[in-house]
Short mmCIF file of C-alpha atoms in Angstrom, two decimals:
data_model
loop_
_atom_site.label_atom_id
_atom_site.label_comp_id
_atom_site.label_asym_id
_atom_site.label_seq_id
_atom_site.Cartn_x
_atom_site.Cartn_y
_atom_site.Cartn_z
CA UNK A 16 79.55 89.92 143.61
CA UNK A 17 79.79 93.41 142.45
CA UNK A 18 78.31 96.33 144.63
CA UNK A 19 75.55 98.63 143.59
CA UNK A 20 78.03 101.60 144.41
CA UNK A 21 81.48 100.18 142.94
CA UNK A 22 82.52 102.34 139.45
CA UNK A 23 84.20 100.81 136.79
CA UNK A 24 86.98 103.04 135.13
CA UNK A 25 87.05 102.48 131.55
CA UNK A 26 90.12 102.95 129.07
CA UNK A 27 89.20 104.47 125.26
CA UNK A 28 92.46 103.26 123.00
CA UNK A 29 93.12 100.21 122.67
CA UNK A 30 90.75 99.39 125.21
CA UNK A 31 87.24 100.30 124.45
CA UNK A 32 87.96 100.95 120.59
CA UNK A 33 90.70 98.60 118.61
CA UNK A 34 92.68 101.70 117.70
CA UNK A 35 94.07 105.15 119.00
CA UNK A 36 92.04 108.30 118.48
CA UNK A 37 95.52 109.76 117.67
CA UNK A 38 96.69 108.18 114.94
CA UNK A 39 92.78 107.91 113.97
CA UNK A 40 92.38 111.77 113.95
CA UNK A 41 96.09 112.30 112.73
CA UNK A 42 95.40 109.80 109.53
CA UNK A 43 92.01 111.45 108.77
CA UNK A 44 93.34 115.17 109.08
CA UNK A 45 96.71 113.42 107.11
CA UNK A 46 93.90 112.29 104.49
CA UNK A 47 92.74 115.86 104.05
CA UNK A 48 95.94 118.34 104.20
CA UNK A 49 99.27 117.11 102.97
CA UNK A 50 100.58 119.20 104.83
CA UNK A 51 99.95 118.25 108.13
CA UNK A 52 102.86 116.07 109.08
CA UNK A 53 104.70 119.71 108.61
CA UNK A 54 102.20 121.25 110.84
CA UNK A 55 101.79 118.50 113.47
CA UNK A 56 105.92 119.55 114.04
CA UNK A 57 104.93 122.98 115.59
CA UNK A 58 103.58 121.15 118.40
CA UNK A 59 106.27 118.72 119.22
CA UNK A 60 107.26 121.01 122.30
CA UNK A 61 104.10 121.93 122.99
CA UNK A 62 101.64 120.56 125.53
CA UNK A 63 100.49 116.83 124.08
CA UNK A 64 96.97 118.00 125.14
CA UNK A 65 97.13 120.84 122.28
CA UNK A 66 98.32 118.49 119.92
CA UNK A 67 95.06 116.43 120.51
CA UNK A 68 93.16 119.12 120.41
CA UNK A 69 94.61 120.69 116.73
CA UNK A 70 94.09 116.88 115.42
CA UNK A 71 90.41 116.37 116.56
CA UNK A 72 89.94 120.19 115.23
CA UNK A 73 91.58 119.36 111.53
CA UNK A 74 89.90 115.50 111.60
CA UNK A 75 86.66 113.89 110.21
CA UNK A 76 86.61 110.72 112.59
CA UNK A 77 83.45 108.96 111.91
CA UNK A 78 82.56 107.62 115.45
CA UNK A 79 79.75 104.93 114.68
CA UNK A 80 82.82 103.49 112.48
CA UNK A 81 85.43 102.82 114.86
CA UNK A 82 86.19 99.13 115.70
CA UNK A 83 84.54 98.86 119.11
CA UNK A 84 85.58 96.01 121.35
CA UNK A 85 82.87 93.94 122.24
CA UNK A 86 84.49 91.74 125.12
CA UNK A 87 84.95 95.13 126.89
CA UNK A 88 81.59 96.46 125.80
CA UNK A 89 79.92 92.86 127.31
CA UNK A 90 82.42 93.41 130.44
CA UNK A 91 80.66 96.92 130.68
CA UNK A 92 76.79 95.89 130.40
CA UNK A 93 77.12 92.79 132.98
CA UNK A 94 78.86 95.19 135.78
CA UNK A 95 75.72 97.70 134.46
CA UNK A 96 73.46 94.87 134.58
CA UNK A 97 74.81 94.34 138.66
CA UNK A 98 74.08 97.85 139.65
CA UNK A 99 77.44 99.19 139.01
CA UNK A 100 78.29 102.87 137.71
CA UNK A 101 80.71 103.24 134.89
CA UNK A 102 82.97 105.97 134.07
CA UNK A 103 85.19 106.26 130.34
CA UNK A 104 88.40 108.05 131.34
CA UNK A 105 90.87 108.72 128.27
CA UNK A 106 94.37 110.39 127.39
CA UNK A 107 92.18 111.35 124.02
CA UNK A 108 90.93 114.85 123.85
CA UNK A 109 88.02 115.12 126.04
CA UNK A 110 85.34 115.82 123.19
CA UNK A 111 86.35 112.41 121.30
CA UNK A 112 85.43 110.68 124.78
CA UNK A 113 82.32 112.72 125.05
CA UNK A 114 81.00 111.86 121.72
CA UNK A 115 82.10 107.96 121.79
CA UNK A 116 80.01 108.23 124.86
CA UNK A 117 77.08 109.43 123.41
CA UNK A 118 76.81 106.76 120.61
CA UNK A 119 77.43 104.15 122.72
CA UNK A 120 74.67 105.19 125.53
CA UNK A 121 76.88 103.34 128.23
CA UNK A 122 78.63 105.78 130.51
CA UNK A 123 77.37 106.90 133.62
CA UNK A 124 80.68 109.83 133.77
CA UNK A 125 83.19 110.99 131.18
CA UNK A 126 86.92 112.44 131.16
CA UNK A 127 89.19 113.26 129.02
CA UNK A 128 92.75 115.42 128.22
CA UNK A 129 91.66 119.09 128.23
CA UNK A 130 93.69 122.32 128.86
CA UNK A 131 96.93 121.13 130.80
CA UNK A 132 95.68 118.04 131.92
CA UNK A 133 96.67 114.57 130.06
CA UNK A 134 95.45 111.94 131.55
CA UNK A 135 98.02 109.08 130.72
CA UNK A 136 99.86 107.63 133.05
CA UNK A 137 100.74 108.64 136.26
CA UNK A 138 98.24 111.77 135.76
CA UNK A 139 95.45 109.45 135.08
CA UNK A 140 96.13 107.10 138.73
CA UNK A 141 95.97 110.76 140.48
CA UNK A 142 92.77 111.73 138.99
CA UNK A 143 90.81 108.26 139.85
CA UNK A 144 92.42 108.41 143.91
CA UNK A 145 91.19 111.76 143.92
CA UNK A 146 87.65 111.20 142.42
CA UNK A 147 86.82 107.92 143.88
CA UNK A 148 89.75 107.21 146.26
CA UNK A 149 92.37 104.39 146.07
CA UNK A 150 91.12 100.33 146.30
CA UNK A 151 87.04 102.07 145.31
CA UNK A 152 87.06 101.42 141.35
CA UNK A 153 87.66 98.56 139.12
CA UNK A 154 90.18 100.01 136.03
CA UNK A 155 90.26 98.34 131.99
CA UNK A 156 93.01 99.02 130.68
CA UNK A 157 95.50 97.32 127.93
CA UNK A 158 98.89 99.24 128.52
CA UNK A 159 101.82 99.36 130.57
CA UNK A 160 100.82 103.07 131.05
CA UNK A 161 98.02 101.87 133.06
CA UNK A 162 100.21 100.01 135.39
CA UNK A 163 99.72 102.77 138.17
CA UNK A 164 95.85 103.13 138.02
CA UNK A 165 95.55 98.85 138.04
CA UNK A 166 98.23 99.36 141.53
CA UNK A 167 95.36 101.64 143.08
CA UNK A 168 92.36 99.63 141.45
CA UNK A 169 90.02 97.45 143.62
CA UNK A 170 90.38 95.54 140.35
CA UNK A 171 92.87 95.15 137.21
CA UNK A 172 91.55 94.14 134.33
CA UNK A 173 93.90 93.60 131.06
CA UNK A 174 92.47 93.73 127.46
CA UNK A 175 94.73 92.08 124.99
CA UNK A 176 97.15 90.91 127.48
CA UNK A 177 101.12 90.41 126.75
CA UNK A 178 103.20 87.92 129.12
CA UNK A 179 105.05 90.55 130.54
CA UNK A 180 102.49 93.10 131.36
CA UNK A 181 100.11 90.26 133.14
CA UNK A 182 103.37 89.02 135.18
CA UNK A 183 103.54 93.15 136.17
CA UNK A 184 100.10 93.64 136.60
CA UNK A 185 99.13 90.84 139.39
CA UNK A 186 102.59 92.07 141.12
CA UNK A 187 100.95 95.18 141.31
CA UNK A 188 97.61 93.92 142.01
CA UNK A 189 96.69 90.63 142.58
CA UNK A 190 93.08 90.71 142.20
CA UNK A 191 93.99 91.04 138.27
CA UNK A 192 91.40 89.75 135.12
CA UNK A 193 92.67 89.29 131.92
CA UNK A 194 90.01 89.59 129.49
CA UNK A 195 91.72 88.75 125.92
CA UNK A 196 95.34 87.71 125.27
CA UNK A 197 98.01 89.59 122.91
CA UNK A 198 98.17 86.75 120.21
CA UNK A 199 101.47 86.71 118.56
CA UNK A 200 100.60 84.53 116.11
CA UNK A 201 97.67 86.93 115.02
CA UNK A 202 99.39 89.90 115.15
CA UNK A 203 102.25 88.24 112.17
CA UNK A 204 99.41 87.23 110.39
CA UNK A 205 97.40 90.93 110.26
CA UNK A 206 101.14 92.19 109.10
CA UNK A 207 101.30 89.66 106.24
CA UNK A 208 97.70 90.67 105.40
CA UNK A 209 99.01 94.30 105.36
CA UNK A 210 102.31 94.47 102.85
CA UNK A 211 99.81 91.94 100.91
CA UNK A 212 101.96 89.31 99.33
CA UNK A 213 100.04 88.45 96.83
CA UNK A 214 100.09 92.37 95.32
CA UNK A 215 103.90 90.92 94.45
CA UNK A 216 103.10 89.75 91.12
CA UNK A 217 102.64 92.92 90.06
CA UNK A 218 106.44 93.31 90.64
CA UNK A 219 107.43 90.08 88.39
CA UNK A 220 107.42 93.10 84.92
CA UNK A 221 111.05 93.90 86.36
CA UNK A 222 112.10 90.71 84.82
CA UNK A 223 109.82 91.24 81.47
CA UNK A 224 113.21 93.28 79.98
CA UNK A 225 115.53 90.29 80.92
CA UNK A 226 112.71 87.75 79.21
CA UNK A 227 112.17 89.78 75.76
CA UNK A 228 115.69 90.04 75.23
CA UNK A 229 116.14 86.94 75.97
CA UNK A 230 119.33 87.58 78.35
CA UNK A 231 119.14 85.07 80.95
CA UNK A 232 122.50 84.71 82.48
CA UNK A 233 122.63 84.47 86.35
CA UNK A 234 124.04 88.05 86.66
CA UNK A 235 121.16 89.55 84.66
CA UNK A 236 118.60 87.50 86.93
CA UNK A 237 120.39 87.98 90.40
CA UNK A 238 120.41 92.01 89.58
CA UNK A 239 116.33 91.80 88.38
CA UNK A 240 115.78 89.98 91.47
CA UNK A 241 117.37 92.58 93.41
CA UNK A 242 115.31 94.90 91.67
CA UNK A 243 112.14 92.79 92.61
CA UNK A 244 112.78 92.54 96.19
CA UNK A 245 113.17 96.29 96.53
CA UNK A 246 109.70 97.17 94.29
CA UNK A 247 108.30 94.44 96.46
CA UNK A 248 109.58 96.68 100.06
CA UNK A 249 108.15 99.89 98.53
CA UNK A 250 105.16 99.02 97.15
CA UNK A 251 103.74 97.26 100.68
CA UNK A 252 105.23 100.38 102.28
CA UNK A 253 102.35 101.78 100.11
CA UNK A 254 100.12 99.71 100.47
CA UNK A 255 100.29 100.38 104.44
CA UNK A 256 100.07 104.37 104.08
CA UNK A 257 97.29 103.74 101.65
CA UNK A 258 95.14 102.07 103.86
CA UNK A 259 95.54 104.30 106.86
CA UNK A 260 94.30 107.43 104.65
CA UNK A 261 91.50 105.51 103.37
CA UNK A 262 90.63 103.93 107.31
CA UNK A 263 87.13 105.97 107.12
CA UNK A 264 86.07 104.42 103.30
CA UNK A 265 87.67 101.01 103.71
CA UNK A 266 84.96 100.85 107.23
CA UNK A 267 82.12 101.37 105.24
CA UNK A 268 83.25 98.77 102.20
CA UNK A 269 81.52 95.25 102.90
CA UNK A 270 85.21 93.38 101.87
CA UNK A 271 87.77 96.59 102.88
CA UNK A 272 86.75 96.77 106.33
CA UNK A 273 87.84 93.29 107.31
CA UNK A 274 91.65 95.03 106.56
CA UNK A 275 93.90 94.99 109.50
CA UNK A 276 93.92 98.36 110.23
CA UNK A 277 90.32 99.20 109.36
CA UNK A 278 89.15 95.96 111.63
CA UNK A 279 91.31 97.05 114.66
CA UNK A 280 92.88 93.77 114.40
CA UNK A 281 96.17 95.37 114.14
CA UNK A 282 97.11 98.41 115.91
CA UNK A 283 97.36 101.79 113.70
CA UNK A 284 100.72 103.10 115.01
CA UNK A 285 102.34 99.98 114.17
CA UNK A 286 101.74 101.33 110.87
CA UNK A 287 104.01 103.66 110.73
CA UNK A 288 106.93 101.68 111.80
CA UNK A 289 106.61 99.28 109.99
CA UNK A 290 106.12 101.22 106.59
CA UNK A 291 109.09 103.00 107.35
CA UNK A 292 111.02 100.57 108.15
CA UNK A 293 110.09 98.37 105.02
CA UNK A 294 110.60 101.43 102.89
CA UNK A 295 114.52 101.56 104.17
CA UNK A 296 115.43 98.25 103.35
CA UNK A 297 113.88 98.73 100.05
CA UNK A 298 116.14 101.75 99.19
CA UNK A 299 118.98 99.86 100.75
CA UNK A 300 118.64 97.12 98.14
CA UNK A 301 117.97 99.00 95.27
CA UNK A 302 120.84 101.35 95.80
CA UNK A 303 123.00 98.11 95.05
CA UNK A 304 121.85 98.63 91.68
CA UNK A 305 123.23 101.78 91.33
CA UNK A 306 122.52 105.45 91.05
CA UNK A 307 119.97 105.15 88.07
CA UNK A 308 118.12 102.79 89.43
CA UNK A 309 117.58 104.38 93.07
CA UNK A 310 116.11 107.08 91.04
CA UNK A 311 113.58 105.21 89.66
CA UNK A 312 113.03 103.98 92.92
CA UNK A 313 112.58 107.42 94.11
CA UNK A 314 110.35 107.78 91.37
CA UNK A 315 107.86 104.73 92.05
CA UNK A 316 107.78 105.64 95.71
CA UNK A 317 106.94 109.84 95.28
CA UNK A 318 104.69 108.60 92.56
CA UNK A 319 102.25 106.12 94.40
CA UNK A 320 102.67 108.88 97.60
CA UNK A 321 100.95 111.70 95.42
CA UNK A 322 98.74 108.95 94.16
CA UNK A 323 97.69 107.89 97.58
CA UNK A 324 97.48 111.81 98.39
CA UNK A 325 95.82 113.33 95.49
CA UNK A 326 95.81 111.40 92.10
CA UNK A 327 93.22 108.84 93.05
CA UNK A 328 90.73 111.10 93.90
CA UNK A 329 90.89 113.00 90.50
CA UNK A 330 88.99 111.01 87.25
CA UNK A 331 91.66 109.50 84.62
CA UNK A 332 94.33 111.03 85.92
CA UNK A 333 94.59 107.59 87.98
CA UNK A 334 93.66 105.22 85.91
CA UNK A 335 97.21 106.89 83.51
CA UNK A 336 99.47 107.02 87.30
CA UNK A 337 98.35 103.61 87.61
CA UNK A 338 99.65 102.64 84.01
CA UNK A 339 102.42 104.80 84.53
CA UNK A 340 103.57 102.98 88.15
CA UNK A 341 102.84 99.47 86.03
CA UNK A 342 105.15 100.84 83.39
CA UNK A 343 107.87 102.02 85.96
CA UNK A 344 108.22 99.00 86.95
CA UNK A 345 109.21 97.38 83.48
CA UNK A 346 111.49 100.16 83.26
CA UNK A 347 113.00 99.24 86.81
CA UNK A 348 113.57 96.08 85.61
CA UNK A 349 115.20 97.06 82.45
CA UNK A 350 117.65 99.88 84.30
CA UNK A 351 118.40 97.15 87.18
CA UNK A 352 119.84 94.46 84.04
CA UNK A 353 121.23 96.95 81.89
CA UNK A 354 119.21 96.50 79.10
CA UNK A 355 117.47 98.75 77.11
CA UNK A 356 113.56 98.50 77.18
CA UNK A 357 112.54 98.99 73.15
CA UNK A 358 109.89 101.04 71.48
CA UNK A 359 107.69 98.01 71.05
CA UNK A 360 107.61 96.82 74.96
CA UNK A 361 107.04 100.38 75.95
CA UNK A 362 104.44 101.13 73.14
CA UNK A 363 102.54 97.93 74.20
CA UNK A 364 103.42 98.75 78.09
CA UNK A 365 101.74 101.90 77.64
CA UNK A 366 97.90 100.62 76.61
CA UNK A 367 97.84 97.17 78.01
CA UNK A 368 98.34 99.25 81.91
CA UNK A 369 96.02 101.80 80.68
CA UNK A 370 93.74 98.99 80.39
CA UNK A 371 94.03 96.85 83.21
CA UNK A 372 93.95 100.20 85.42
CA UNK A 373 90.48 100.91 83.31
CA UNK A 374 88.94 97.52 83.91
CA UNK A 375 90.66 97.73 87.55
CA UNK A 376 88.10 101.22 88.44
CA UNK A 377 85.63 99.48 86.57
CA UNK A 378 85.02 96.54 88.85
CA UNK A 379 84.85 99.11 91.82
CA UNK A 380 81.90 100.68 89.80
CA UNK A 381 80.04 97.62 89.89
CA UNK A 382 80.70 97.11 93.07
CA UNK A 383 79.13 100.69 93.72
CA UNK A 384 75.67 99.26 91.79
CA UNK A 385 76.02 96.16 94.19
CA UNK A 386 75.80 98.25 96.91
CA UNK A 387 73.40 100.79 95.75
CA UNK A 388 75.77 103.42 96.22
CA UNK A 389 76.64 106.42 93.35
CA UNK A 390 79.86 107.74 94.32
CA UNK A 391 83.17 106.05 95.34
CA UNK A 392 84.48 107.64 98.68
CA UNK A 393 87.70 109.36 97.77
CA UNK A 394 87.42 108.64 94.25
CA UNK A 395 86.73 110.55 91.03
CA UNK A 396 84.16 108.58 89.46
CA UNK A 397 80.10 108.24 89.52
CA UNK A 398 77.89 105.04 88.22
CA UNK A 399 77.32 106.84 85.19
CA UNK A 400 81.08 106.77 84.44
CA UNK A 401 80.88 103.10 84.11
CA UNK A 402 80.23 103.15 80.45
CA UNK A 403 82.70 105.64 79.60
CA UNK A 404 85.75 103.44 81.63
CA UNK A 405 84.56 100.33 80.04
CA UNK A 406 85.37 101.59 76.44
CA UNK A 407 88.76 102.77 77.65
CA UNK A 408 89.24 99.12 78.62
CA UNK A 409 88.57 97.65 75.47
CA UNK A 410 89.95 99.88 73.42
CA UNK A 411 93.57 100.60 74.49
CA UNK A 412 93.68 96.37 75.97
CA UNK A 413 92.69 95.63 71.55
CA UNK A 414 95.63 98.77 70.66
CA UNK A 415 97.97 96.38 73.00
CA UNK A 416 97.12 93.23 70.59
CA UNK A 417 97.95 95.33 67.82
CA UNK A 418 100.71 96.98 69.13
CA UNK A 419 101.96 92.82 68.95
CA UNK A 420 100.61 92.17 65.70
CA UNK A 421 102.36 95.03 64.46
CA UNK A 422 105.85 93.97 66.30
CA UNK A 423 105.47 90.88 64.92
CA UNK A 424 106.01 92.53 61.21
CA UNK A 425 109.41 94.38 62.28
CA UNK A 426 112.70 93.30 60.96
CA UNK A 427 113.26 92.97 64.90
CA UNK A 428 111.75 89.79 65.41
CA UNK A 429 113.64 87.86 63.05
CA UNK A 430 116.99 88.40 65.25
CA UNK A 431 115.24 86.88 68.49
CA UNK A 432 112.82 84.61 67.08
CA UNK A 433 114.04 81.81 64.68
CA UNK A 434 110.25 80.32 63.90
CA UNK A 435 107.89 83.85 64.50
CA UNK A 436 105.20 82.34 63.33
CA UNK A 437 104.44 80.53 66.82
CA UNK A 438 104.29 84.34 67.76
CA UNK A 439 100.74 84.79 66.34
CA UNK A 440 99.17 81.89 68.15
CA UNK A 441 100.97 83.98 71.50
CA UNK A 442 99.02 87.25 69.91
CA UNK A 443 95.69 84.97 69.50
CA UNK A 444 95.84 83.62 72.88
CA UNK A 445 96.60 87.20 74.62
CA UNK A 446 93.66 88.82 72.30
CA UNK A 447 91.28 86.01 74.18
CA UNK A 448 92.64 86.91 77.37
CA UNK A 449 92.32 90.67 77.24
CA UNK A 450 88.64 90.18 75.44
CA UNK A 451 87.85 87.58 78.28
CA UNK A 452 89.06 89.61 81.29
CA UNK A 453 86.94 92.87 80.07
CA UNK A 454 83.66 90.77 79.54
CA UNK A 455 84.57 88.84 82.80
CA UNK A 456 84.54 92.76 84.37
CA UNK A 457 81.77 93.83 82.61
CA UNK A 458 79.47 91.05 84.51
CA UNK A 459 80.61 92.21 87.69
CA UNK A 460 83.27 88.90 87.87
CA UNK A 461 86.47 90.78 88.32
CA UNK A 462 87.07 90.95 92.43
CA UNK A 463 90.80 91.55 92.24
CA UNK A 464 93.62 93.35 90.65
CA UNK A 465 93.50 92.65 87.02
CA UNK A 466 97.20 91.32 86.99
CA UNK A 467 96.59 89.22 90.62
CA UNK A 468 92.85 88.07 88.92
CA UNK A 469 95.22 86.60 85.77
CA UNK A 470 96.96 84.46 88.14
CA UNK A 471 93.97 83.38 90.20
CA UNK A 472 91.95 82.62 87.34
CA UNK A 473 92.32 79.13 85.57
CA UNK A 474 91.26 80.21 82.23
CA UNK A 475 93.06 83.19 82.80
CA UNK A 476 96.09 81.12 84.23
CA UNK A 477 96.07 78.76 81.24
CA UNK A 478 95.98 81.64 78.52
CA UNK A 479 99.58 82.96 80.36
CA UNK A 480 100.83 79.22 79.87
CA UNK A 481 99.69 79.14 76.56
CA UNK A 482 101.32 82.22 75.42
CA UNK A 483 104.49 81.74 77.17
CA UNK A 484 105.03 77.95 75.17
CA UNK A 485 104.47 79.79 71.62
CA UNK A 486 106.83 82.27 72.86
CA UNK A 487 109.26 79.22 73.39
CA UNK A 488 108.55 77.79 70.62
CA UNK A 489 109.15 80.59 68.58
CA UNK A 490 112.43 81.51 70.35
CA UNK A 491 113.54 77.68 70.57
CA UNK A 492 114.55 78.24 73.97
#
């Protein structure tokens, strides 16, 4: 039974939160300045304590957002609940402590890293012996870092628990809880939710070049698929920086906030590891296809960066990057094989992007109305805009039917397709599907990428089987 008198020593990262208020405040200032990677640098042989202190000053950190843990919040209201006292002491700048303390209305005592003081480690052991003497607290923790204060505890208790650091802990103190287990098995799955598998498809235009030339020997594929792989790498490498500058907006987002890093379910500075270490063995693939190629790679990547820094926020000028990165893409794919991508493919590349990026801002609009809000955190657009976007779907998705049509006429069609006229039942069937897909949007029905909604989507799924048999046919492939 607990004593009235006995404190409980609480642990803020990765303990009492599901994240790290450094990489939180360094993502949010990161999310604001571009340039503070560049700036962080001048304080790599500093004191760590000033670096905190520079990132909570630059940050926005929405407290009431963070992803609390609520087995250590329960743990913390039962020993309340028995007369205990309970103290949050934190390697995170002291104000972050003091102001997760005040929303959460728990803590009877609060410390954190201030001047020359970080208390991590072995700094934060001598602090607790010298405020409430050794074997006189209880101490949460979830780190080896912590091994010291849980050797001088009355009580170690482990949140999120590996093998190896229980096995140290109980040598270390016997009298050791573990209140949640690392789960291995959890943590591949939050990664596979991260580089987002599924986003892949997207990368299948590399092999449109191959397809509408109709070269399909196993050197052409193998060098496309090489080409795939490495868009595949880069764009998840993306995908990861993406979502820890948009960690504030993707918490308030009914669906977005169920992401890995958002949740808590995976741990923010794994983030940068692995996106950088994706991002290398993309490169390394794609500079098998040469010098041109790794420059378009370069391209993509310094492309969806800015995009991810800048372009999204700013009205059109995302929707055309987003064309543009679907277009690179089909260029990729076409520098990869060695073949060149014609006027037609890029003409109809061009508005057929331009509308599924349109229709893609779109359905975030109406998901704005569904949640009676007016403005799109980090985004360009307002509810009003919804009208405007909508027009720019139709209109440039009907310009990509006719762009077809119009191909359809060249003398170019006769030398790859023997019987065109199966062609126009292709052009019929993608008219449908591009007509379908904006009304679908327009009702609110579109919940994914356009181009991963096409594959999801049995109509939409049938209409891609549909055309690609008259393309056969009119090939006689």
């Amino acid at each position: 039974m607990q004593t009235n008198n006995q404190m409980l020593v609480v642990d803020l990262d990765q303990t009492l939160i599901k994240s790290d208020m450094l990489y939180e405040s360094f993502w949010s200032g990161f999310s604001k300045d571009w340039l503070l990677p560049l700036k962080v640098l001048a304080y790599v042989f500093s004191n760590k304590v000033a670096l905190k202190k520079y990132l909570y000053d630059v940050s926005e950190v929405d407290i009431k957002n963070l992803p609390y843990n609520n087995s250590v919040i329960n743990y913390i209201k039962v020993h309340k609940s028995k007369g205990g006292k309970v103290s949050l002491m934190t390697g995170s700048y002291y104000k972050f402590a003091e102001e997760i303390a005040l929303h959460l209305n728990l803590f009877d005592e609060v410390y954190g890293s201030i001047n020359q003081i970080n208390l991590k480690g072995i700094e934060k052991a001598k602090f607790q012996i010298k405020k409430y003497g050794s074997g006189k607290f209880d101490y949460i923790g979830d780190s080896a870092s912590d091994l010291k204060s849980w050797s001088y505890a009355n009580k170690a208790i482990i949140v999120n628990a590996s093998n190896s650091l229980k096995k140290k802990c109980i040598k270390n103190n016997p009298n050791t809880i573990i209140l949640n287990h690392h789960n291995k098995k959890e943590f591949i799955n939050n990664i596979f939710k991260e580089v987002r598998p599924h986003q892949w498809l997207k990368n299948l235009l590399v092999f449109v070049p191959m397809l509408s030339a109709q070269l399909l020997s196993l050197s052409v594929f193998y060098n496309a698929l090489l080409a795939f792989v490495s868009f595949c790498f880069l764009a998840s490498s993306v995908y990861i920086f993406n979502d820890l500058l948009d960690l504030e907006s993707d918490r308030t987002h009914p669906q977005k906030c169920k992401r890995p890093f958002a949740s808590g379910s995976l741990q923010i500075n794994y983030g940068s590891l692995i996106a950088l270490g994706i991002t290398i063995l993309g490169f390394i693939i794609g500079s098998r296809l040469g010098m041109d190629f790794f420059i378009i790679l370069l391209t993509y990547f310094f492309t969806t960066i800015t995009y991810s820094l800048f372009l999204k926020r700013k009205a059109l000028y995302d929707i055309f990057t987003l064309a543009g990165l679907y277009t690179i893409r089909m260029i990729g794919g076409g520098v990869a094989t060695k073949i060149e991508v014609s006027f037609w493919l890029l003409a109809f590349a061009l508005f057929i992007f331009l509308s599924l990026a349109a229709i893609k801002r779109q359905s975030e609009l109406f998901d704005l109305i569904k949640r009676d809000k007016n403005k799109v955190i980090r985004r360009g657009y307002e509810i009003k805009d919804i009208n405007f976007i909508s027009q720019i779907a139709i209109f440039t998705g009907l310009l990509s039917s006719l762009i077809i049509a119009l191909y359809m006429n060249s003398p170019d069609v006769l030398k790859l397709y023997p019987n065109p006229k199966y062609l126009w039942f292709a052009c019929v069937s993608f008219l449908f599907w591009i007509v379908r897909i904006c009304f679908q949007t327009s009702r609110g029905a579109m919940y994914h990428d356009p181009i991963v909604f096409a594959f999801k989507d049995k109509v939409s799924f049938l209409n891609i089987l549909i055309i690609i048999s008259f393309v056969i046919l009119a090939a006689k492939l």
